[in-house]
Short mmCIF file of C-alpha atoms in Angstrom, two decimals:
data_model
loop_
_atom_site.label_atom_id
_atom_site.label_comp_id
_atom_site.label_asym_id
_atom_site.label_seq_id
_atom_site.Cartn_x
_atom_site.Cartn_y
_atom_site.Cartn_z
CA MET A 10 -33.40 -57.47 40.69
CA LYS A 11 -32.62 -57.85 44.40
CA ILE A 12 -29.74 -55.40 43.95
CA LEU A 13 -32.28 -52.70 43.02
CA TRP A 14 -34.10 -52.93 46.35
CA THR A 15 -30.85 -53.36 48.31
CA LEU A 16 -29.34 -50.22 46.78
CA LEU A 17 -32.54 -48.25 47.13
CA TRP A 18 -32.82 -49.22 50.80
CA LYS A 19 -29.11 -48.52 51.42
CA ASP A 20 -29.25 -45.05 49.86
CA LEU A 21 -32.46 -44.05 51.63
CA LEU A 22 -31.20 -45.37 54.99
CA THR A 23 -27.91 -43.49 54.57
CA GLU A 24 -29.85 -40.35 53.75
CA TRP A 25 -32.19 -40.85 56.69
CA ARG A 26 -29.23 -41.15 59.05
CA SER A 27 -27.25 -38.19 57.71
CA ARG A 28 -30.00 -36.12 56.05
CA ASP A 29 -27.26 -33.95 54.55
CA ARG A 30 -28.27 -34.19 50.88
CA LEU A 31 -32.00 -33.67 51.44
CA VAL A 32 -31.49 -30.75 53.82
CA ALA A 33 -29.05 -29.10 51.39
CA MET A 34 -31.51 -29.58 48.51
CA LEU A 35 -34.43 -28.14 50.50
CA VAL A 36 -32.49 -25.11 51.71
CA PHE A 37 -31.17 -24.46 48.20
CA ALA A 38 -34.65 -24.80 46.65
CA LEU A 39 -36.14 -22.35 49.16
CA LEU A 40 -33.31 -19.90 48.47
CA VAL A 41 -34.01 -20.15 44.75
CA VAL A 42 -37.70 -19.40 45.42
CA VAL A 43 -36.71 -16.28 47.39
CA VAL A 44 -34.31 -15.13 44.66
CA LEU A 45 -36.89 -15.79 41.92
CA TYR A 46 -39.54 -13.87 43.85
CA PHE A 47 -37.37 -10.76 43.94
CA ALA A 48 -35.97 -11.25 40.43
CA ALA A 49 -39.41 -11.71 38.86
CA PRO A 50 -42.07 -10.41 41.26
CA PRO A 51 -45.53 -11.80 40.44
CA GLY A 52 -47.72 -9.19 38.80
CA GLN A 53 -51.49 -9.14 38.91
CA GLY A 54 -52.06 -9.55 35.18
CA ASP A 55 -52.33 -12.89 33.39
CA THR A 56 -49.14 -12.24 31.40
CA ALA A 57 -47.06 -11.75 34.53
CA ARG A 58 -48.41 -14.95 36.09
CA GLU A 59 -47.80 -16.93 32.92
CA HIS A 60 -44.12 -17.24 33.88
CA ILE A 61 -44.76 -18.83 37.27
CA PRO A 62 -44.72 -22.50 36.02
CA GLY A 63 -41.41 -21.82 34.27
CA LEU A 64 -39.93 -20.31 37.43
CA LEU A 65 -41.10 -23.30 39.47
CA TRP A 66 -39.35 -25.69 37.10
CA VAL A 67 -36.20 -23.56 37.08
CA ALA A 68 -36.09 -24.01 40.86
CA TYR A 69 -36.62 -27.77 40.45
CA VAL A 70 -33.95 -28.15 37.78
CA PHE A 71 -31.26 -26.21 39.67
CA THR A 72 -31.96 -28.16 42.84
CA ILE A 73 -31.96 -31.52 41.06
CA VAL A 74 -28.59 -30.76 39.44
CA LEU A 75 -27.20 -29.84 42.87
CA GLY A 76 -28.66 -32.92 44.57
CA LEU A 77 -27.61 -35.42 41.94
CA SER A 78 -24.02 -34.21 41.98
CA ARG A 79 -23.70 -35.99 45.37
CA SER A 80 -25.49 -39.15 44.24
CA PHE A 81 -22.32 -41.09 43.47
CA GLY A 82 -19.98 -38.92 45.55
CA MET A 83 -20.66 -40.97 48.67
CA GLU A 84 -19.81 -44.17 46.78
CA LEU A 85 -16.22 -42.94 46.41
CA GLU A 86 -15.59 -43.46 50.11
CA ASN A 87 -13.94 -46.80 50.86
CA GLU A 88 -13.99 -47.61 47.13
CA ALA A 89 -17.68 -48.49 47.30
CA LEU A 90 -18.05 -47.52 43.65
CA SER A 91 -15.53 -50.17 42.61
CA GLY A 92 -17.47 -52.65 44.72
CA LEU A 93 -20.64 -51.76 42.86
CA ALA A 94 -18.89 -52.13 39.51
CA LEU A 95 -17.53 -55.53 40.49
CA ALA A 96 -20.89 -56.85 41.74
CA PRO A 97 -21.93 -59.80 39.56
CA VAL A 98 -25.26 -58.28 38.58
CA ASP A 99 -26.68 -56.47 35.59
CA ARG A 100 -25.58 -52.84 35.93
CA GLY A 101 -28.96 -51.66 34.70
CA TRP A 102 -30.46 -52.72 38.06
CA ILE A 103 -27.76 -50.77 39.90
CA PHE A 104 -28.79 -47.75 37.85
CA LEU A 105 -32.46 -48.24 38.72
CA GLY A 106 -31.64 -48.56 42.43
CA LYS A 107 -29.62 -45.34 42.46
CA ALA A 108 -32.14 -43.49 40.26
CA GLY A 109 -35.02 -44.67 42.51
CA ALA A 110 -33.30 -43.27 45.62
CA ASN A 111 -32.63 -39.98 43.82
CA LEU A 112 -36.26 -39.86 42.71
CA ALA A 113 -37.51 -40.28 46.29
CA LEU A 114 -35.43 -37.29 47.47
CA VAL A 115 -36.46 -35.19 44.49
CA LEU A 116 -40.17 -35.87 45.09
CA ILE A 117 -39.89 -34.64 48.69
CA MET A 118 -38.03 -31.55 47.49
CA GLN A 119 -40.66 -30.90 44.80
CA ALA A 120 -43.53 -31.06 47.32
CA VAL A 121 -41.84 -28.62 49.73
CA THR A 122 -40.81 -26.24 46.93
CA ALA A 123 -44.32 -26.23 45.42
CA PHE A 124 -45.72 -25.34 48.85
CA ALA A 125 -43.17 -22.50 49.22
CA PHE A 126 -43.99 -21.30 45.69
CA ALA A 127 -47.71 -21.27 46.45
CA LEU A 128 -47.09 -19.09 49.51
CA ALA A 129 -44.61 -16.76 47.81
CA PHE A 130 -46.52 -16.28 44.57
CA ASP A 131 -50.00 -16.37 46.12
CA LEU A 132 -51.18 -19.48 44.26
CA ASN A 133 -53.95 -21.81 45.28
CA LEU A 134 -52.56 -25.20 44.28
CA TRP A 135 -54.84 -27.35 46.47
CA PRO A 136 -57.55 -27.97 43.82
CA ILE A 137 -54.89 -29.23 41.37
CA ALA A 138 -52.60 -30.87 43.92
CA LEU A 139 -53.02 -34.43 42.61
CA PRO A 140 -52.51 -33.79 38.87
CA LEU A 141 -49.68 -31.38 39.72
CA ALA A 142 -48.01 -34.12 41.76
CA ALA A 143 -48.39 -36.48 38.78
CA VAL A 144 -46.76 -33.93 36.43
CA ALA A 145 -43.94 -33.32 38.95
CA PHE A 146 -43.46 -37.10 39.20
CA LEU A 147 -43.26 -37.52 35.40
CA GLY A 148 -40.78 -34.65 35.15
CA ALA A 149 -38.71 -36.02 38.01
CA VAL A 150 -38.52 -39.50 36.44
CA GLY A 151 -36.92 -38.08 33.27
CA LEU A 152 -34.59 -35.72 35.09
CA CYS A 153 -33.47 -38.33 37.64
CA SER A 154 -32.84 -41.06 35.07
CA LEU A 155 -30.58 -38.95 32.87
CA GLY A 156 -29.11 -37.17 35.90
CA THR A 157 -28.16 -40.45 37.58
CA LEU A 158 -26.37 -41.63 34.43
CA PHE A 159 -24.42 -38.37 34.10
CA SER A 160 -23.71 -38.23 37.83
CA ALA A 161 -22.00 -41.63 37.55
CA MET A 162 -19.80 -40.15 34.79
CA ALA A 163 -19.18 -36.82 36.52
CA VAL A 164 -17.96 -38.46 39.72
CA ARG A 165 -15.02 -39.92 37.78
CA THR A 166 -13.99 -36.57 36.28
CA THR A 167 -11.64 -33.93 37.63
CA ASN A 168 -14.26 -31.16 37.63
CA ARG A 169 -17.33 -33.05 38.75
CA GLU A 170 -19.38 -30.10 40.13
CA MET A 171 -18.79 -28.13 36.96
CA ILE A 172 -19.35 -30.84 34.37
CA LEU A 173 -22.66 -32.23 35.67
CA PRO A 174 -24.80 -29.15 34.86
CA LEU A 175 -23.07 -28.80 31.49
CA LEU A 176 -23.94 -32.41 30.65
CA MET A 177 -27.46 -32.31 32.00
CA LEU A 178 -28.96 -28.96 31.03
CA PRO A 179 -28.93 -29.23 27.20
CA LEU A 180 -30.46 -32.70 27.32
CA MET A 181 -33.05 -31.85 29.97
CA VAL A 182 -34.88 -29.42 27.68
CA PRO A 183 -37.62 -31.81 26.41
CA VAL A 184 -38.62 -32.81 29.96
CA VAL A 185 -38.54 -29.26 31.25
CA LEU A 186 -40.58 -27.91 28.32
CA GLY A 187 -43.14 -30.71 28.65
CA ALA A 188 -43.41 -30.20 32.40
CA VAL A 189 -43.70 -26.40 32.12
CA GLN A 190 -46.45 -26.71 29.49
CA ALA A 191 -48.31 -29.25 31.62
CA THR A 192 -47.98 -27.14 34.80
CA ARG A 193 -49.08 -24.00 32.92
CA GLY A 194 -52.15 -25.82 31.61
CA LEU A 195 -52.99 -27.02 35.13
CA ILE A 196 -52.61 -23.62 36.79
CA ALA A 197 -54.46 -21.73 34.05
CA GLU A 198 -57.24 -24.14 33.09
CA GLY A 199 -57.03 -27.06 35.47
CA THR A 200 -56.17 -29.52 32.68
CA VAL A 201 -52.97 -30.90 31.23
CA PRO A 202 -52.53 -30.35 27.45
CA PHE A 203 -52.35 -33.75 25.74
CA SER A 204 -49.24 -32.81 23.74
CA ALA A 205 -47.36 -31.97 26.96
CA LEU A 206 -48.39 -35.25 28.59
CA GLN A 207 -47.38 -37.15 25.46
CA LEU A 208 -43.99 -35.40 25.44
CA LEU A 209 -43.37 -36.18 29.11
CA LEU A 210 -44.27 -39.86 28.72
CA VAL A 211 -42.20 -40.35 25.55
CA THR A 212 -39.22 -38.45 27.00
CA ASP A 213 -39.33 -40.45 30.22
CA GLY A 214 -39.37 -43.68 28.21
CA VAL A 215 -36.43 -42.64 26.00
CA PHE A 216 -34.38 -41.29 28.95
CA LEU A 217 -34.97 -44.48 30.96
CA ILE A 218 -33.93 -46.74 28.07
CA VAL A 219 -30.84 -44.64 27.15
CA SER A 220 -29.75 -44.43 30.80
CA PHE A 221 -30.45 -48.12 31.56
CA LEU A 222 -28.40 -49.25 28.56
CA GLY A 223 -25.70 -46.56 28.84
CA PHE A 224 -25.04 -47.28 32.53
CA GLU A 225 -23.33 -50.51 31.51
CA TYR A 226 -20.48 -48.42 30.09
CA VAL A 227 -20.10 -45.69 32.70
CA LEU A 228 -19.52 -47.76 35.81
CA ASP A 229 -15.92 -48.90 35.98
CA GLU A 230 -13.47 -50.28 38.52
CA MET B 9 -0.26 -32.04 -1.51
CA THR B 10 -2.58 -33.20 -4.34
CA THR B 11 -5.45 -33.49 -1.85
CA ALA B 12 -4.82 -29.97 -0.56
CA LEU B 13 -4.74 -28.60 -4.14
CA LEU B 14 -8.00 -30.39 -5.00
CA LEU B 15 -9.55 -28.96 -1.87
CA VAL B 16 -8.41 -25.42 -2.64
CA GLY B 17 -9.76 -25.85 -6.18
CA CYS B 18 -13.11 -27.04 -4.86
CA VAL B 19 -13.43 -24.10 -2.45
CA ALA B 20 -12.30 -21.65 -5.18
CA ILE B 21 -15.00 -22.88 -7.60
CA TRP B 22 -17.58 -22.59 -4.80
CA ALA B 23 -16.43 -19.04 -3.99
CA PHE B 24 -16.56 -18.06 -7.66
CA LEU B 25 -20.04 -19.53 -8.19
CA ALA B 26 -21.33 -17.80 -5.06
CA TRP B 27 -19.80 -14.49 -6.18
CA ASP B 28 -21.23 -14.90 -9.67
CA ALA B 29 -24.74 -15.94 -8.56
CA PRO B 30 -27.52 -13.40 -9.18
CA ILE B 31 -28.51 -11.04 -6.39
CA ASP B 32 -31.83 -11.96 -4.77
CA ARG B 33 -34.63 -9.54 -5.71
CA TYR B 34 -36.11 -9.29 -2.17
CA GLN B 35 -33.21 -9.93 0.20
CA GLY B 36 -30.45 -8.25 -1.76
CA VAL B 37 -26.79 -9.15 -1.49
CA ILE B 38 -27.13 -10.49 2.07
CA GLN B 39 -28.82 -13.59 0.65
CA LYS B 40 -25.38 -14.73 -0.52
CA ILE B 41 -24.53 -15.59 3.11
CA LEU B 42 -26.77 -18.64 2.63
CA TYR B 43 -24.20 -20.11 0.22
CA VAL B 44 -21.91 -20.33 3.25
CA HIS B 45 -24.44 -20.82 6.04
CA VAL B 46 -26.30 -23.84 4.61
CA PRO B 47 -23.14 -25.86 3.81
CA MET B 48 -21.88 -25.04 7.35
CA ALA B 49 -25.13 -26.46 8.73
CA ILE B 50 -24.63 -29.63 6.65
CA GLY B 51 -21.06 -29.92 8.01
CA THR B 52 -22.32 -29.39 11.57
CA TYR B 53 -24.92 -32.13 11.40
CA LEU B 54 -22.51 -34.44 9.56
CA GLY B 55 -20.02 -33.95 12.41
CA PHE B 56 -22.54 -34.74 15.09
CA VAL B 57 -23.94 -37.82 13.31
CA CYS B 58 -20.37 -39.12 12.79
CA THR B 59 -19.64 -38.51 16.50
CA ALA B 60 -22.58 -40.67 17.58
CA LEU B 61 -21.78 -43.30 14.96
CA GLY B 62 -18.10 -43.43 15.98
CA GLY B 63 -19.11 -43.64 19.63
CA ALA B 64 -21.54 -46.51 19.01
CA LEU B 65 -18.95 -48.42 16.98
CA TYR B 66 -16.33 -47.82 19.67
CA LEU B 67 -18.62 -49.26 22.35
CA TRP B 68 -19.38 -52.22 20.10
CA LYS B 69 -15.92 -53.02 18.72
CA GLY B 70 -13.66 -51.46 21.36
CA ASP B 71 -11.31 -50.21 18.62
CA GLU B 72 -9.72 -46.87 19.54
CA ARG B 73 -9.75 -45.78 15.89
CA TRP B 74 -13.52 -45.37 16.17
CA ASP B 75 -13.02 -43.19 19.20
CA ARG B 76 -10.57 -41.01 17.28
CA PHE B 77 -13.16 -40.81 14.50
CA ALA B 78 -15.82 -39.71 17.01
CA LEU B 79 -13.59 -37.13 18.71
CA SER B 80 -12.35 -35.67 15.43
CA SER B 81 -15.93 -35.44 14.10
CA ALA B 82 -17.08 -33.67 17.27
CA GLU B 83 -14.29 -31.09 17.08
CA ILE B 84 -14.96 -30.36 13.41
CA GLY B 85 -18.73 -30.33 14.05
CA VAL B 86 -18.27 -27.72 16.80
CA LEU B 87 -16.04 -25.62 14.50
CA PHE B 88 -18.66 -25.70 11.73
CA ALA B 89 -21.41 -24.99 14.26
CA VAL B 90 -19.59 -21.86 15.47
CA LEU B 91 -19.26 -20.61 11.88
CA MET B 92 -22.92 -21.45 11.23
CA LEU B 93 -24.02 -19.66 14.41
CA ILE B 94 -22.06 -16.57 13.32
CA SER B 95 -23.20 -16.53 9.68
CA GLY B 96 -26.88 -17.26 10.50
CA PRO B 97 -27.52 -14.22 12.73
CA ILE B 98 -25.78 -11.89 10.23
CA TRP B 99 -28.21 -13.10 7.55
CA ALA B 100 -31.14 -12.95 10.02
CA LYS B 101 -30.40 -9.33 10.99
CA GLY B 102 -30.52 -8.31 7.34
CA THR B 103 -33.64 -10.35 6.49
CA TRP B 104 -35.73 -10.75 9.66
CA GLY B 105 -34.49 -7.50 11.24
CA LYS B 106 -33.19 -9.24 14.37
CA TRP B 107 -30.08 -11.23 15.21
CA TRP B 108 -31.80 -14.23 16.74
CA SER B 109 -35.21 -15.83 16.93
CA TRP B 110 -36.15 -18.62 19.35
CA ASP B 111 -37.31 -20.59 16.39
CA LEU B 112 -37.63 -24.37 16.32
CA ARG B 113 -34.67 -25.17 14.09
CA LEU B 114 -32.39 -22.51 15.56
CA THR B 115 -33.04 -23.60 19.12
CA VAL B 116 -32.54 -27.32 18.42
CA THR B 117 -29.26 -26.57 16.63
CA LEU B 118 -28.08 -24.31 19.46
CA LEU B 119 -28.85 -27.03 22.01
CA LEU B 120 -27.01 -29.57 19.90
CA PHE B 121 -24.02 -27.21 19.83
CA PHE B 122 -24.08 -27.06 23.64
CA VAL B 123 -24.32 -30.87 23.81
CA TYR B 124 -21.15 -31.25 21.75
CA VAL B 125 -19.27 -28.53 23.63
CA ALA B 126 -20.17 -30.48 26.80
CA TYR B 127 -18.95 -33.64 25.00
CA LEU B 128 -15.52 -32.07 24.44
CA LEU B 129 -15.36 -30.73 28.00
CA LEU B 130 -16.31 -34.17 29.36
CA ARG B 131 -13.39 -35.65 27.47
CA SER B 132 -10.94 -33.07 28.73
CA PHE B 133 -12.12 -33.45 32.36
CA THR B 134 -11.89 -37.27 32.31
CA GLU B 135 -8.58 -38.89 33.13
CA GLY B 136 -7.64 -42.01 31.19
CA SER B 137 -8.18 -42.21 27.47
CA GLU B 138 -10.22 -45.43 27.62
CA ARG B 139 -12.60 -44.05 30.25
CA ALA B 140 -12.92 -40.71 28.43
CA ALA B 141 -13.74 -42.57 25.22
CA ARG B 142 -16.45 -44.66 26.89
CA PHE B 143 -18.09 -41.72 28.69
CA ALA B 144 -17.97 -39.56 25.57
CA ALA B 145 -19.46 -42.35 23.43
CA VAL B 146 -22.45 -42.70 25.78
CA TYR B 147 -22.95 -38.93 25.91
CA GLY B 148 -22.62 -38.53 22.13
CA ILE B 149 -25.23 -41.22 21.50
CA ALA B 150 -27.60 -39.68 24.08
CA GLY B 151 -27.13 -36.29 22.40
CA ILE B 152 -28.10 -37.48 18.94
CA ALA B 153 -30.97 -39.65 20.26
CA LEU B 154 -32.58 -36.57 21.72
CA ILE B 155 -32.75 -34.51 18.53
CA PRO B 156 -36.28 -35.71 17.61
CA LEU B 157 -37.47 -35.09 21.17
CA ASN B 158 -36.01 -31.60 21.18
CA TYR B 159 -37.78 -30.88 17.88
CA PHE B 160 -41.09 -32.04 19.28
CA ALA B 161 -40.60 -30.21 22.60
CA ILE B 162 -39.67 -26.87 21.07
CA LYS B 163 -42.44 -27.21 18.51
CA ILE B 164 -45.10 -27.32 21.21
CA ALA B 165 -43.38 -24.57 23.22
CA ALA B 166 -42.39 -22.12 20.47
CA GLY B 167 -45.02 -22.85 17.86
CA ARG B 168 -44.58 -22.35 14.16
CA SER B 169 -41.07 -22.03 12.70
CA ILE B 170 -40.05 -18.90 10.81
CA HIS B 171 -36.82 -20.44 9.56
CA PRO B 172 -36.89 -21.11 5.79
CA GLU B 173 -37.90 -24.67 4.97
CA ASN B 174 -35.44 -27.05 3.34
CA LEU B 175 -34.33 -25.58 0.05
CA GLY B 176 -35.20 -27.80 -2.86
CA GLY B 177 -34.14 -27.34 -6.46
CA ASP B 178 -37.41 -25.64 -7.37
CA SER B 179 -37.39 -23.20 -4.46
CA LEU B 180 -34.16 -21.56 -5.62
CA GLY B 181 -34.05 -18.82 -8.20
CA ALA B 182 -32.31 -19.20 -11.56
CA GLY B 183 -28.53 -19.49 -11.17
CA MET B 184 -28.69 -20.17 -7.43
CA ARG B 185 -28.73 -23.95 -7.55
CA TRP B 186 -25.10 -24.51 -8.58
CA PRO B 187 -23.47 -22.37 -5.85
CA PHE B 188 -25.56 -24.26 -3.30
CA LEU B 189 -24.61 -27.68 -4.69
CA MET B 190 -20.96 -26.72 -5.01
CA GLY B 191 -21.05 -25.39 -1.44
CA MET B 192 -22.26 -28.79 -0.23
CA VAL B 193 -19.57 -30.62 -2.18
CA ALA B 194 -16.83 -28.25 -0.99
CA MET B 195 -17.96 -28.46 2.63
CA VAL B 196 -18.09 -32.28 2.62
CA ALA B 197 -14.58 -32.25 1.07
CA VAL B 198 -13.30 -29.82 3.73
CA PHE B 199 -14.93 -31.97 6.41
CA ALA B 200 -13.31 -35.16 5.11
CA PHE B 201 -9.91 -33.46 4.79
CA LEU B 202 -10.00 -32.07 8.35
CA LEU B 203 -11.28 -35.41 9.67
CA VAL B 204 -8.42 -37.38 8.17
CA ARG B 205 -5.82 -34.86 9.38
CA ARG B 206 -7.27 -34.71 12.89
CA MET B 207 -7.45 -38.51 13.14
CA GLU B 208 -3.83 -38.70 12.10
CA ILE B 209 -2.86 -36.24 14.85
CA GLY B 210 -4.83 -38.38 17.31
CA ARG B 211 -3.00 -41.52 16.18
CA LEU B 212 0.40 -39.85 16.55
CA ARG B 213 -0.48 -38.56 20.02
CA ALA B 214 -1.59 -42.03 21.13
CA GLU B 215 1.60 -43.55 19.76
CA GLN B 216 3.71 -40.92 21.49
CA SER B 217 2.08 -41.52 24.87
CA ARG B 218 2.52 -45.30 24.42
CA ARG B 219 6.23 -44.78 23.68
CA ARG B 220 6.63 -42.50 26.68
CA ALA B 221 4.94 -45.03 28.94
CA LEU B 222 7.21 -47.78 27.58
CA ALA B 223 10.35 -45.63 28.00
CA GLY B 224 9.30 -44.83 31.58
CA ARG B 225 8.98 -48.54 32.38
CA GLU B 226 12.41 -49.29 30.89
CA GLU B 227 14.03 -46.51 32.91
CA ALA B 228 12.35 -47.55 36.14
CA PRO B 229 11.60 -51.28 35.91
CA TRP B 230 10.34 -51.40 39.55
CA ALA B 231 7.52 -49.00 38.67
CA SER B 232 5.80 -51.55 36.43
CA SER B 233 5.56 -54.22 39.12
#
């Protein structure tokens, strides 16, 4: 289990020193917010505002796909990826270390993007800030676990930037739908529908188990 | 040759029964598309289940024959899915009045189609047959494991399904049961035939690349050291 904390610390320290991935994710997310504002301007009616949670999660998903594509890219330098594969530890812990570091970056991005969304779309998110953060966290856990697994595969392919979204998007649907439903419930009524919460929890559990077990087969020398 | 003749016979009986079946009172002649569409759907799901099964057995046993089984199943599954996704909207336009509906079953099947297209792309973008087989096996298993979750997710997002429920013997009109059953039999036979042929091509390709690698080593013995 020590490998988990070592990897987590290593990834976060590297990111703190370079800040390249986080800055790129934040700039991209803000650009998506601007594009979405002009593509789907918020109307005054309830129907027009119904789409806002979906747009927020579209921004999250695009940014997560972009950010995770670099997750294992840095491990290619100096054959660090081979070193990881040869480490005499359970590869599931390596997965959790990498996924944990990705999750930390994604949570920062989600907070900044939600703030930008609130300003752009004239939303008052303060009264629901805590439950919204919990929903964002649950969504991020699912997306980061599956994304980390696929990122480890994509880095070993010839078209890594192209294949990662193709692998991730069709399988991300349950998390995104659960998260959008939960966010919609929060913005409209201040409560999270139980079915959405149930879906998020079950999906997170399944994604974590599949990724933890599958990682054994995707890391190679 | 005998297998091919049997197959042609099977498909011919199916085509005859479908042609001969009575015309539906409400939907008219367009209902006959279902004699093609439903067996295609069976072939699609069979392909995807076999892909996941082959992948799991490959990871367990490490035998490349299971990988060939998985790859062949995925290719045939995608072919059937394309035919199903063409025949379905033609029927829907005539019956529902629109080409597509974001209905529970349609959406899950469409997503599954995208999963297996991504599966094939992953294989073609990965260098090294052993690595490609491993990655694809993991992805194929993840794809099939998520079907129940996709069902649940789209159910809460899209609500009630308008797609016809599973057709049982009693829900079909007189004379419609046999074309359906024959369609299933013919489609499973076509699936098995294509699977065996595609696996054979895979085996020959693997053998050819092994021979080439061996010939290369003999020509340049220093390269192997």
